[in-house]
CSV table of C-alpha atoms and ligand atoms in Angstrom, one decimal:
chain,number,residue,atom,x,y,z
A,1,MET,CA,97.5,-23.3,-55.9
A,2,ASN,CA,100.0,-21.6,-53.6
A,3,LYS,CA,98.5,-18.2,-52.6
A,4,ASP,CA,101.9,-16.6,-52.3
A,5,THR,CA,102.5,-16.9,-56.0
A,6,LEU,CA,101.2,-15.1,-59.1
A,7,THR,CA,100.2,-17.4,-62.0
A,8,MET,CA,100.6,-16.2,-65.6
A,9,ILE,CA,99.3,-17.9,-68.7
A,10,ASN,CA,100.8,-17.4,-72.1
A,11,ASN,CA,97.7,-17.5,-74.3
A,12,ARG,CA,99.8,-18.2,-77.4
A,13,THR,CA,101.1,-21.4,-76.0
A,14,ASN,CA,98.9,-22.2,-73.0
A,15,GLU,CA,102.1,-22.4,-70.9
A,16,GLN,CA,101.7,-21.5,-67.3
A,17,TYR,CA,104.3,-19.8,-65.1
A,18,GLU,CA,104.4,-19.0,-61.4
A,19,PHE,CA,106.2,-16.1,-59.6
A,20,ASP,CA,106.6,-15.5,-55.9
A,21,ILE,CA,104.8,-12.7,-54.3
A,22,LEU,CA,106.9,-10.9,-51.7
A,23,ASP,CA,105.2,-8.8,-49.0
A,24,ALA,CA,106.3,-5.3,-48.1
A,25,THR,CA,106.1,-4.2,-44.4
A,26,ARG,CA,104.0,-1.3,-45.8
A,27,GLY,CA,102.6,-0.6,-49.3
A,28,PRO,CA,101.9,-3.0,-52.2
A,29,SER,CA,103.4,-6.5,-52.4
A,30,VAL,CA,105.8,-7.2,-55.3
A,31,VAL,CA,106.0,-10.0,-57.8
A,32,ASP,CA,109.5,-11.5,-58.0
A,33,ILE,CA,110.1,-11.6,-61.7
A,34,SER,CA,113.9,-12.2,-61.6
A,35,SER,CA,113.3,-15.6,-63.2
A,36,PHE,CA,110.9,-14.3,-65.8
A,37,TYR,CA,113.2,-14.5,-68.8
A,38,LYS,CA,114.5,-18.0,-67.6
A,39,GLN,CA,110.9,-19.3,-67.3
A,40,THR,CA,109.2,-17.6,-70.3
A,41,GLY,CA,112.0,-16.6,-72.7
A,42,MET,CA,110.5,-13.1,-72.7
A,43,PHE,CA,111.3,-9.8,-71.0
A,44,THR,CA,109.0,-7.5,-69.2
A,45,TYR,CA,108.4,-4.0,-70.7
A,46,ASP,CA,107.8,-1.0,-68.3
A,47,VAL,CA,108.9,2.3,-69.7
A,48,GLY,CA,109.7,4.8,-66.9
A,49,TYR,CA,109.5,1.9,-64.4
A,50,THR,CA,105.9,2.8,-63.5
A,51,SER,CA,105.4,-0.7,-62.0
A,52,THR,CA,108.9,-1.8,-61.2
A,53,ALA,CA,110.5,-2.1,-57.8
A,54,SER,CA,114.3,-2.0,-58.4
A,55,CYS,CA,115.5,-2.8,-54.9
A,56,ARG,CA,114.6,-3.6,-51.3
A,57,SER,CA,114.9,-0.7,-49.0
A,58,ASP,CA,114.1,0.2,-45.4
A,59,ILE,CA,114.9,3.9,-45.6
A,60,THR,CA,111.9,5.8,-46.9
A,61,PHE,CA,108.2,4.9,-47.5
A,62,ILE,CA,105.7,6.9,-49.6
A,63,ASP,CA,102.0,6.2,-49.6
A,64,GLY,CA,101.1,7.9,-52.8
A,65,GLU,CA,97.4,7.3,-52.5
A,66,LYS,CA,97.1,8.8,-49.0
A,67,GLY,CA,99.8,11.4,-49.6
A,68,GLU,CA,102.1,10.2,-46.8
A,69,LEU,CA,105.9,10.2,-46.5
A,70,PHE,CA,108.0,8.6,-43.7
A,71,TYR,CA,111.8,8.5,-43.2
A,72,ARG,CA,112.7,5.4,-41.2
A,73,GLY,CA,109.1,5.1,-40.1
A,74,ILE,CA,108.7,8.7,-38.9
A,75,PRO,CA,106.2,11.0,-40.6
A,76,ILE,CA,107.7,13.9,-42.5
A,77,GLU,CA,105.4,16.4,-40.8
A,78,ALA,CA,107.0,15.5,-37.4
A,79,LEU,CA,110.5,15.7,-38.7
A,80,ALA,CA,110.0,19.0,-40.5
A,81,THR,CA,108.4,20.7,-37.6
A,82,LYS,CA,109.9,19.1,-34.5
A,83,HIS,CA,113.4,18.0,-35.5
A,84,SER,CA,116.4,19.7,-37.2
A,85,PHE,CA,117.8,18.8,-40.6
A,86,LEU,CA,120.9,17.4,-38.8
A,87,GLU,CA,118.8,15.1,-36.7
A,88,THR,CA,117.1,14.0,-39.9
A,89,CYS,CA,120.5,13.3,-41.5
A,90,TYR,CA,121.5,11.3,-38.5
A,91,LEU,CA,118.2,9.4,-38.6
A,92,LEU,CA,118.7,8.5,-42.3
A,93,LEU,CA,122.3,7.5,-42.0
A,94,ASN,CA,122.0,5.5,-38.7
A,95,GLY,CA,118.4,4.4,-38.6
A,96,HIS,CA,117.4,6.2,-35.4
A,97,LEU,CA,117.2,9.7,-34.1
A,98,PRO,CA,120.4,10.8,-32.3
A,99,LYS,CA,120.7,11.1,-28.5
A,100,ARG,CA,122.0,14.5,-27.3
A,101,ALA,CA,125.7,13.5,-27.2
A,102,GLU,CA,125.4,11.8,-30.6
A,103,LEU,CA,123.9,14.9,-32.2
A,104,ILE,CA,126.6,17.2,-30.7
A,105,ASN,CA,129.4,15.0,-32.1
A,106,PHE,CA,127.7,14.6,-35.5
A,107,ASP,CA,127.2,18.4,-35.7
A,108,LEU,CA,130.8,19.1,-34.7
A,109,GLU,CA,132.1,16.5,-37.2
A,110,LEU,CA,130.1,18.1,-40.1
A,111,ARG,CA,131.3,21.6,-39.1
A,112,HIS,CA,134.9,20.4,-39.3
A,113,ARG,CA,134.4,18.6,-42.5
A,114,SER,CA,132.7,21.6,-44.2
A,115,PHE,CA,136.0,23.0,-45.7
A,116,ILE,CA,137.1,22.1,-49.2
A,117,ASP,CA,140.6,21.6,-50.6
A,118,GLU,CA,142.2,24.9,-51.8
A,119,ASN,CA,142.7,23.3,-55.2
A,120,LEU,CA,139.0,22.8,-55.5
A,121,HIS,CA,138.6,26.6,-55.0
A,122,ARG,CA,140.8,27.0,-58.1
A,123,LEU,CA,138.8,24.5,-60.1
A,124,ILE,CA,135.6,26.4,-59.3
A,125,ASP,CA,137.3,29.7,-60.1
A,126,ALA,CA,138.1,28.4,-63.6
A,127,PHE,CA,134.4,28.2,-64.5
A,128,PRO,CA,132.9,31.1,-66.4
A,129,ASP,CA,130.8,33.5,-64.3
A,130,SER,CA,127.8,32.6,-66.4
A,131,ALA,CA,128.0,28.9,-65.3
A,132,HIS,CA,124.9,27.6,-63.7
A,133,PRO,CA,125.6,26.6,-60.1
A,134,MET,CA,124.3,23.1,-60.7
A,135,SER,CA,127.0,22.6,-63.3
A,136,ILE,CA,129.7,23.7,-60.9
A,137,LEU,CA,128.2,21.6,-58.1
A,138,ALA,CA,128.1,18.4,-60.2
A,139,SER,CA,131.7,19.0,-61.3
A,140,GLY,CA,132.9,19.9,-57.8
A,141,VAL,CA,131.3,16.7,-56.3
A,142,SER,CA,132.7,14.6,-59.1
A,143,ALA,CA,136.2,16.2,-58.5
A,144,LEU,CA,136.0,15.1,-54.8
A,145,SER,CA,136.8,11.6,-56.2
A,146,SER,CA,140.2,12.9,-57.2
A,147,PHE,CA,140.8,14.7,-53.8
A,148,TYR,CA,139.7,11.7,-51.7
A,149,TYR,CA,140.6,8.8,-54.0
A,150,GLU,CA,143.5,7.7,-51.9
A,151,HIS,CA,141.4,7.9,-48.7
A,152,LEU,CA,138.5,5.7,-49.9
A,153,ASN,CA,138.7,1.9,-49.4
A,154,VAL,CA,135.3,0.9,-50.7
A,155,ALA,CA,135.4,-2.3,-48.8
A,156,ASP,CA,135.7,-0.5,-45.4
A,157,GLU,CA,132.5,0.4,-43.6
A,158,GLN,CA,134.1,3.3,-41.7
A,159,GLU,CA,135.6,4.8,-44.9
A,160,TYR,CA,132.1,4.7,-46.3
A,161,GLN,CA,130.6,6.4,-43.3
A,162,ASP,CA,133.3,9.1,-43.6
A,163,MET,CA,132.5,9.5,-47.3
A,164,ALA,CA,128.8,10.0,-46.4
A,165,ARG,CA,129.6,12.7,-43.8
A,166,ARG,CA,132.1,14.4,-46.1
A,167,ILE,CA,129.4,14.6,-48.9
A,168,VAL,CA,126.8,16.1,-46.5
A,169,ALA,CA,129.3,18.5,-45.0
A,170,LYS,CA,131.0,19.8,-48.2
A,171,ILE,CA,128.0,20.1,-50.6
A,172,PRO,CA,126.7,23.3,-48.9
A,173,THR,CA,130.2,24.9,-49.2
A,174,LEU,CA,130.5,23.8,-52.9
A,175,ALA,CA,127.0,25.1,-53.5
A,176,ALA,CA,127.7,28.5,-51.8
A,177,PHE,CA,131.0,28.8,-53.8
A,178,ALA,CA,129.1,28.0,-57.0
A,179,HIS,CA,126.7,30.8,-56.2
A,180,ARG,CA,129.4,33.3,-55.5
A,181,LYS,CA,131.3,32.3,-58.6
A,182,SER,CA,128.2,32.9,-60.7
A,183,LEU,CA,128.0,36.4,-59.2
A,184,GLY,CA,131.7,37.0,-59.6
A,185,ILE,CA,132.2,37.7,-55.9
A,186,PRO,CA,134.9,36.3,-53.6
A,187,PHE,CA,134.3,33.0,-51.8
A,188,ILE,CA,133.5,33.0,-48.1
A,189,TYR,CA,134.9,30.1,-46.1
A,190,PRO,CA,132.7,28.2,-43.7
A,191,ASP,CA,132.3,29.6,-40.2
A,192,ILE,CA,132.4,26.7,-37.8
A,193,ASP,CA,130.8,28.7,-35.0
A,194,ARG,CA,127.6,28.7,-37.0
A,195,SER,CA,125.1,25.8,-37.3
A,196,PHE,CA,124.9,23.8,-40.6
A,197,THR,CA,122.0,25.8,-42.0
A,198,GLU,CA,123.0,29.2,-40.7
A,199,ASN,CA,126.5,28.6,-42.0
A,200,PHE,CA,125.1,28.0,-45.5
A,201,LEU,CA,123.1,31.3,-45.4
A,202,TYR,CA,126.3,33.0,-44.1
A,203,MET,CA,128.4,31.7,-47.0
A,204,LEU,CA,125.8,32.9,-49.5
A,205,ARG,CA,125.4,36.4,-47.9
A,206,ALA,CA,128.5,37.6,-46.1
A,207,TYR,CA,130.8,40.2,-47.5
A,208,PRO,CA,134.5,39.4,-47.6
A,209,GLY,CA,135.8,39.6,-44.0
A,210,GLY,CA,132.6,38.1,-42.7
A,211,LYS,CA,130.4,41.2,-42.5
A,212,MET,CA,126.7,40.5,-43.0
A,213,ARG,CA,124.3,42.2,-45.4
A,214,ARG,CA,121.3,44.0,-43.8
A,215,THR,CA,118.4,41.6,-43.1
A,216,VAL,CA,114.6,42.1,-43.1
A,217,ASP,CA,114.6,42.8,-39.3
A,218,GLY,CA,117.5,45.3,-39.8
A,219,THR,CA,119.9,43.5,-37.4
A,220,GLY,CA,122.4,42.7,-40.1
A,221,ASP,CA,122.6,39.1,-39.1
A,222,ILE,CA,120.8,36.0,-40.1
A,223,MET,CA,117.4,35.7,-38.4
A,224,PRO,CA,116.5,32.5,-36.5
A,225,ILE,CA,113.2,32.3,-38.5
A,226,GLU,CA,115.2,32.2,-41.7
A,227,VAL,CA,117.4,29.4,-40.4
A,228,GLU,CA,114.3,27.4,-39.3
A,229,ALA,CA,112.6,27.9,-42.6
A,230,LEU,CA,115.6,26.7,-44.7
A,231,ASP,CA,116.3,23.9,-42.2
A,232,ALA,CA,112.7,22.6,-42.7
A,233,ILE,CA,113.2,22.9,-46.5
A,234,PHE,CA,116.3,20.8,-46.3
A,235,THR,CA,114.5,18.2,-44.2
A,236,LEU,CA,111.5,18.0,-46.6
A,237,HIS,CA,114.0,17.2,-49.5
A,238,ALA,CA,116.2,14.7,-47.6
A,239,ASP,CA,115.0,11.5,-49.2
A,240,HIS,CA,112.2,10.3,-51.5
A,241,GLU,CA,112.8,6.6,-52.2
A,242,GLN,CA,113.7,5.4,-55.7
A,243,ASN,CA,113.2,8.6,-57.7
A,244,ALA,CA,115.1,9.4,-60.9
A,245,SER,CA,118.2,10.9,-59.2
A,246,THR,CA,118.4,8.2,-56.5
A,247,THR,CA,118.0,5.5,-59.1
A,248,THR,CA,120.8,7.2,-61.1
A,249,VAL,CA,123.1,7.1,-58.0
A,250,ARG,CA,122.3,3.4,-57.4
A,251,ASN,CA,122.8,2.6,-61.1
A,252,VAL,CA,126.2,4.4,-61.3
A,253,ALA,CA,127.3,2.8,-58.0
A,254,SER,CA,126.3,-0.6,-59.3
A,255,THR,CA,129.2,-0.6,-61.8
A,256,GLY,CA,131.6,-0.2,-59.0
A,257,ALA,CA,132.3,3.5,-59.8
A,258,HIS,CA,133.6,5.8,-57.1
A,259,PRO,CA,130.8,7.0,-54.7
A,260,TYR,CA,131.5,10.6,-55.4
A,261,VAL,CA,130.9,10.3,-59.1
A,262,ALA,CA,127.7,8.4,-58.4
A,263,ILE,CA,126.5,11.3,-56.3
A,264,SER,CA,127.6,13.7,-59.0
A,265,ALA,CA,125.5,11.7,-61.5
A,266,GLY,CA,122.6,12.1,-59.1
A,267,ILE,CA,123.0,15.8,-59.1
A,268,SER,CA,122.9,15.9,-62.9
A,269,ALA,CA,119.8,13.8,-62.9
A,270,LEU,CA,118.1,16.1,-60.4
A,271,TRP,CA,118.8,19.2,-62.5
A,272,GLY,CA,116.0,18.4,-65.1
A,273,ARG,CA,112.8,20.4,-64.9
A,274,ALA,CA,110.7,17.2,-64.5
A,275,HIS,CA,112.6,16.5,-61.3
A,276,GLY,CA,114.5,18.9,-59.0
A,277,GLY,CA,114.8,21.7,-61.6
A,278,ALA,CA,111.1,22.3,-61.3
A,279,ASN,CA,111.6,24.6,-58.3
A,280,GLU,CA,113.4,27.1,-60.5
A,281,SER,CA,110.9,26.7,-63.3
A,282,VAL,CA,107.9,27.4,-60.9
A,283,ILE,CA,109.0,30.9,-60.1
A,284,ALA,CA,109.9,31.6,-63.7
A,285,GLN,CA,106.4,30.5,-64.7
A,286,LEU,CA,104.7,32.5,-62.0
A,287,GLU,CA,106.7,35.6,-63.2
A,288,MET,CA,105.7,34.8,-66.8
A,289,ILE,CA,102.0,34.6,-65.8
A,290,GLY,CA,102.6,37.9,-64.2
A,291,ASP,CA,99.0,38.7,-63.0
A,292,VAL,CA,96.1,36.7,-61.5
A,293,ASN,CA,94.0,37.8,-64.5
A,294,ASN,CA,96.3,35.7,-66.8
A,295,VAL,CA,95.9,32.5,-64.8
A,296,ASP,CA,92.9,31.1,-66.8
A,297,LYS,CA,94.9,31.5,-70.0
A,298,PHE,CA,97.8,29.4,-68.7
A,299,ILE,CA,95.5,26.8,-67.2
A,300,ALA,CA,94.0,26.4,-70.6
A,301,LYS,CA,97.4,26.0,-72.1
A,302,ALA,CA,98.3,23.3,-69.6
A,303,LYS,CA,95.2,21.4,-70.4
A,304,ASP,CA,95.6,21.6,-74.2
A,305,PRO,CA,97.0,18.2,-75.5
A,306,ASN,CA,98.6,20.0,-78.5
A,307,ASP,CA,100.5,22.4,-76.2
A,308,GLU,CA,103.7,21.2,-74.5
A,309,PHE,CA,103.2,23.7,-71.7
A,310,ARG,CA,102.8,22.1,-68.2
A,311,LEU,CA,102.0,23.7,-64.9
A,312,MET,CA,105.4,23.5,-63.1
A,313,GLY,CA,105.1,22.3,-59.5
A,314,PHE,CA,102.0,20.2,-60.3
A,315,GLY,CA,101.8,16.4,-60.6
A,316,HIS,CA,103.9,13.6,-59.3
A,317,ARG,CA,104.7,10.0,-60.4
A,318,VAL,CA,103.9,8.6,-57.0
A,319,TYR,CA,101.6,11.0,-55.2
A,320,LYS,CA,98.0,10.7,-56.4
A,321,ASN,CA,97.0,13.0,-53.5
A,322,PHE,CA,98.4,16.2,-52.0
A,323,ASP,CA,102.2,15.9,-51.7
A,324,PRO,CA,102.7,15.9,-47.9
A,325,ARG,CA,105.9,18.0,-48.3
A,326,ALA,CA,103.9,20.6,-50.1
A,327,LYS,CA,101.4,20.8,-47.3
A,328,VAL,CA,104.1,21.5,-44.8
A,329,LEU,CA,105.6,24.2,-47.1
A,330,LYS,CA,102.2,25.8,-47.6
A,331,GLN,CA,101.8,26.2,-43.8
A,332,LEU,CA,105.3,27.5,-43.6
A,333,GLN,CA,104.6,30.1,-46.3
A,334,ASP,CA,101.6,31.3,-44.4
A,335,GLN,CA,103.6,31.6,-41.2
A,336,LEU,CA,106.4,33.5,-42.9
A,337,LYS,CA,104.2,35.8,-44.9
A,338,ASP,CA,104.4,38.8,-42.6
A,339,GLU,CA,107.8,38.2,-41.1
A,340,LEU,CA,109.8,37.7,-44.2
A,341,ASN,CA,108.2,40.0,-46.9
A,342,LEU,CA,107.0,37.1,-49.0
A,343,ASP,CA,106.3,38.2,-52.6
A,344,SER,CA,102.5,38.8,-52.3
A,345,LYS,CA,102.0,39.1,-56.0
A,346,LEU,CA,103.6,35.7,-56.8
A,347,MET,CA,101.7,34.2,-53.8
A,348,GLU,CA,98.4,35.6,-55.2
A,349,ILE,CA,99.1,34.0,-58.6
A,350,ALA,CA,100.1,30.7,-57.0
A,351,HIS,CA,97.0,30.6,-54.8
A,352,LYS,CA,94.8,31.3,-57.8
A,353,ILE,CA,96.4,28.5,-59.9
A,354,GLU,CA,96.0,26.2,-56.9
A,355,GLU,CA,92.4,27.1,-56.4
A,356,ILE,CA,91.5,26.6,-60.1
A,357,ALA,CA,93.5,23.5,-60.6
A,358,LEU,CA,92.2,21.7,-57.5
A,359,ASN,CA,88.6,22.2,-58.8
A,360,ASP,CA,89.2,21.5,-62.5
A,361,GLU,CA,88.1,18.2,-64.1
A,362,TYR,CA,91.4,17.9,-66.1
A,363,PHE,CA,93.5,18.0,-62.9
A,364,ILE,CA,91.1,16.0,-60.7
A,365,LYS,CA,90.9,13.2,-63.3
A,366,ARG,CA,94.7,12.9,-63.5
A,367,ASN,CA,95.3,13.3,-59.8
A,368,LEU,CA,97.4,16.4,-60.3
A,369,TYR,CA,98.1,18.2,-57.0
A,370,PRO,CA,100.7,20.8,-56.1
A,371,ASN,CA,104.1,19.2,-55.3
A,372,ILE,CA,106.9,20.4,-53.1
A,373,ASP,CA,108.4,22.6,-55.8
A,374,PHE,CA,105.2,24.7,-56.1
A,375,TYR,CA,105.8,26.3,-52.7
A,376,SER,CA,109.5,26.2,-52.1
A,377,GLY,CA,110.4,29.0,-54.5
A,378,VAL,CA,108.4,31.8,-52.9
A,379,ILE,CA,110.0,31.0,-49.5
A,380,LEU,CA,113.5,30.8,-51.0
A,381,THR,CA,113.0,34.1,-52.7
A,382,ALA,CA,112.0,35.7,-49.4
A,383,LEU,CA,115.3,34.4,-47.9
A,384,GLY,CA,117.1,36.4,-50.6
A,385,ILE,CA,118.2,33.2,-52.5
A,386,LYS,CA,118.5,33.7,-56.2
A,387,ARG,CA,116.6,31.4,-58.6
A,388,PRO,CA,119.6,29.4,-60.0
A,389,MET,CA,120.3,28.3,-56.4
A,390,PHE,CA,116.9,26.7,-55.8
A,391,THR,CA,118.0,23.3,-57.3
A,392,PRO,CA,121.4,23.4,-55.5
A,393,ILE,CA,119.3,23.8,-52.3
A,394,PHE,CA,117.4,20.6,-53.2
A,395,VAL,CA,120.8,19.0,-53.7
A,396,ILE,CA,121.9,20.0,-50.2
A,397,GLY,CA,118.8,18.4,-48.7
A,398,ARG,CA,118.9,15.3,-50.9
A,399,SER,CA,122.6,14.5,-50.6
A,400,VAL,CA,122.0,12.7,-47.3
A,401,GLY,CA,119.3,10.5,-49.0
A,402,TRP,CA,121.6,9.7,-51.8
A,403,VAL,CA,124.5,8.6,-49.6
A,404,THR,CA,122.2,6.6,-47.4
A,405,GLN,CA,120.7,4.8,-50.4
A,406,LEU,CA,124.3,4.2,-51.7
A,407,MET,CA,125.3,2.6,-48.5
A,408,GLU,CA,122.2,0.4,-48.5
A,409,PHE,CA,122.9,-0.6,-52.0
A,410,ARG,CA,126.5,-1.5,-51.1
A,411,ASN,CA,125.4,-3.6,-48.1
A,412,ASP,CA,122.6,-5.5,-49.9
A,413,LYS,CA,124.0,-8.9,-50.9
A,414,LYS,CA,121.4,-9.0,-53.7
A,415,SER,CA,122.7,-5.9,-55.4
A,416,LYS,CA,123.7,-6.4,-59.0
A,417,ILE,CA,124.9,-4.2,-61.8
A,418,ALA,CA,121.9,-2.3,-63.3
A,419,ARG,CA,121.4,-3.7,-66.8
A,420,PRO,CA,117.9,-3.5,-68.2
A,421,ARG,CA,116.9,-5.2,-71.5
A,422,GLN,CA,114.9,-3.8,-74.5
A,423,LEU,CA,112.2,-4.5,-77.0
A,424,TYR,CA,114.2,-4.3,-80.2
A,425,ILE,CA,112.3,-2.7,-83.1
A,426,GLY,CA,115.2,-2.0,-85.5
A,427,GLU,CA,116.4,-3.7,-88.7
B,1,CMC,N1,100.5,20.1,-66.1
B,1,CMC,C1,99.6,19.7,-66.9
B,1,CMC,N2,99.4,18.4,-67.2
B,1,CMC,C2,100.1,17.5,-66.6
B,1,CMC,C3,101.1,17.8,-65.6
B,1,CMC,C4,101.3,19.2,-65.4
B,1,CMC,N3,102.2,19.6,-64.5
B,1,CMC,N4,101.7,16.7,-65.1
B,1,CMC,C5,101.1,15.7,-65.7
B,1,CMC,N5,100.2,16.1,-66.6
B,1,CMC,C6,99.3,15.3,-67.4
B,1,CMC,C7,100.0,14.7,-68.6
B,1,CMC,O1,99.9,15.6,-69.7
B,1,CMC,C8,99.2,13.4,-68.8
B,1,CMC,O2,98.0,13.7,-69.4
B,1,CMC,P1,97.4,12.6,-70.5
B,1,CMC,O3,97.1,11.4,-69.6
B,1,CMC,O4,96.2,13.3,-71.0
B,1,CMC,O5,98.4,12.4,-71.5
B,1,CMC,C9,98.9,13.0,-67.4
B,1,CMC,O6,98.9,14.2,-66.6
B,1,CMC,C10,100.0,12.0,-66.8
B,1,CMC,O7,101.3,12.7,-66.9
B,1,CMC,P2,102.6,11.9,-67.0
B,1,CMC,O8,103.6,12.8,-67.6
B,1,CMC,O9,102.4,10.6,-67.8
B,1,CMC,O10,103.0,11.6,-65.5
B,1,CMC,P3,104.4,11.1,-65.0
B,1,CMC,O11,104.2,10.4,-63.7
B,1,CMC,O12,105.2,10.5,-66.0
B,1,CMC,O13,105.1,12.5,-64.7
B,1,CMC,C11,105.8,14.5,-63.6
B,1,CMC,C12,105.2,13.1,-63.4
B,1,CMC,C13,106.2,15.1,-62.2
B,1,CMC,C14,107.1,14.4,-64.4
B,1,CMC,C15,104.8,15.4,-64.3
B,1,CMC,O14,103.6,15.5,-63.5
B,1,CMC,C16,105.4,16.8,-64.6
B,1,CMC,O15,106.0,17.0,-65.6
B,1,CMC,N6,105.1,17.8,-63.6
B,1,CMC,C17,105.7,19.2,-63.8
B,1,CMC,C18,107.1,19.2,-63.3
B,1,CMC,C19,107.2,19.1,-61.8
B,1,CMC,O16,106.6,19.8,-61.1
B,1,CMC,N7,108.2,18.3,-61.3
B,1,CMC,C20,108.5,18.2,-59.9
B,1,CMC,C21,108.1,16.8,-59.3
B,1,CMC,S1,108.2,16.9,-57.5
B,1,CMC,C22,109.9,17.1,-57.2
B,1,CMC,C23,110.6,15.8,-57.3
B,1,CMC,O17,110.4,14.9,-56.5
B,1,CMC,O18,111.3,15.7,-58.3
């Protein structure tokens, strides 16, 4: 028997089938079942793709058992604490960290591409003030396909690279506009003298004319520590292999649809509270719990099989250990506690939940640990960011991951239209 194959026996017919085992450079090997239907006349059944690898990828690796995450082979802890988000973007898009000159050019290019067409302002302006920023953002990114349709030759590598940089550069502006629209206040144009992350905070906070609101340190300008914290948050969200929104982006792109609408579909997929929308729900839940004395009651609700209540910010499909991104954020929370007026009441409730859950049989048995969303909200609140903007901030970080995965999909000769089958149980 060839050791690099998996043999399967159909116990109904005694027929035997063999499938190739493909080795990963890290992580579990995979069984190539692309000939499964041809060989067996049957489909495989895997709801939620819990055991299915949908593509080959060399971008991001997660070791869910150990709680480790790497972008292009570099541990997330090193990227979030020693490198900027722009360096991380460059790394994801190009496969290596930038040299000094490369970073300067990349930074300059993104600054210049951060503006959006005036007609797009008008489109955003047409939304009701009550619109959720995620709805405006998904629509705005989808609309980019109209503004840049003429400019995109999907067969051209350079055009694709331009598309990628355009997405990363314009999404913060669209997100900031969406925020200001939801508050009914005038839009603030990007300031190209400010760095990527500082500029985003500026577009959220500035008064018309560019004057800044007073900050915690009383200077009236954006504090470097705020920029560092948000920059680390962007880096921690930058990519996460084949999650629901990335898979959506790849699936939409697989039909040959325009890249901007594929990214817009990813934004919509991210919005759900089981995915990126959890960060907004965590703070809502902490506020609902209201007091450390109520934590036990809510833990009991989360454990009750007849209650749909779940602890938001807990659990993950892949991590069966502490989410490494959550570890970095927890440290960041502690560092920022005194300098940024972190909400001590919410932190107290969060710590109590964490302490109980990490020692509770229900959570231990199911490997339920805090995830990235459990810690991001408290920091974002301290940065003066409103709750509906939490998921758009996830989008800003993840946009580079989506475009990188999109380009990998496009360059993979084995890519096909995504078209799963079903187990038909109807008439
Ligand atoms: N609170 C209470 N019980 C939970 C939770 C939770 N947060 N998460 C999972 N469980 C239980 C679930 O009830 C089930 O129990 P049982 O085996 O008795 O039926 C078991 O754990 C397995 O859960 P599952 O839903 O089958 O697991 P999944 O891998 O399909 O779902 C998840 C993963 C993230 C959707 C889920 O853990 C969840 O809903 N968490 C809360 C939402 C959240 O924080 N999402 C953010 C994820 S991290 C950001 C991102 O990358 O998107």
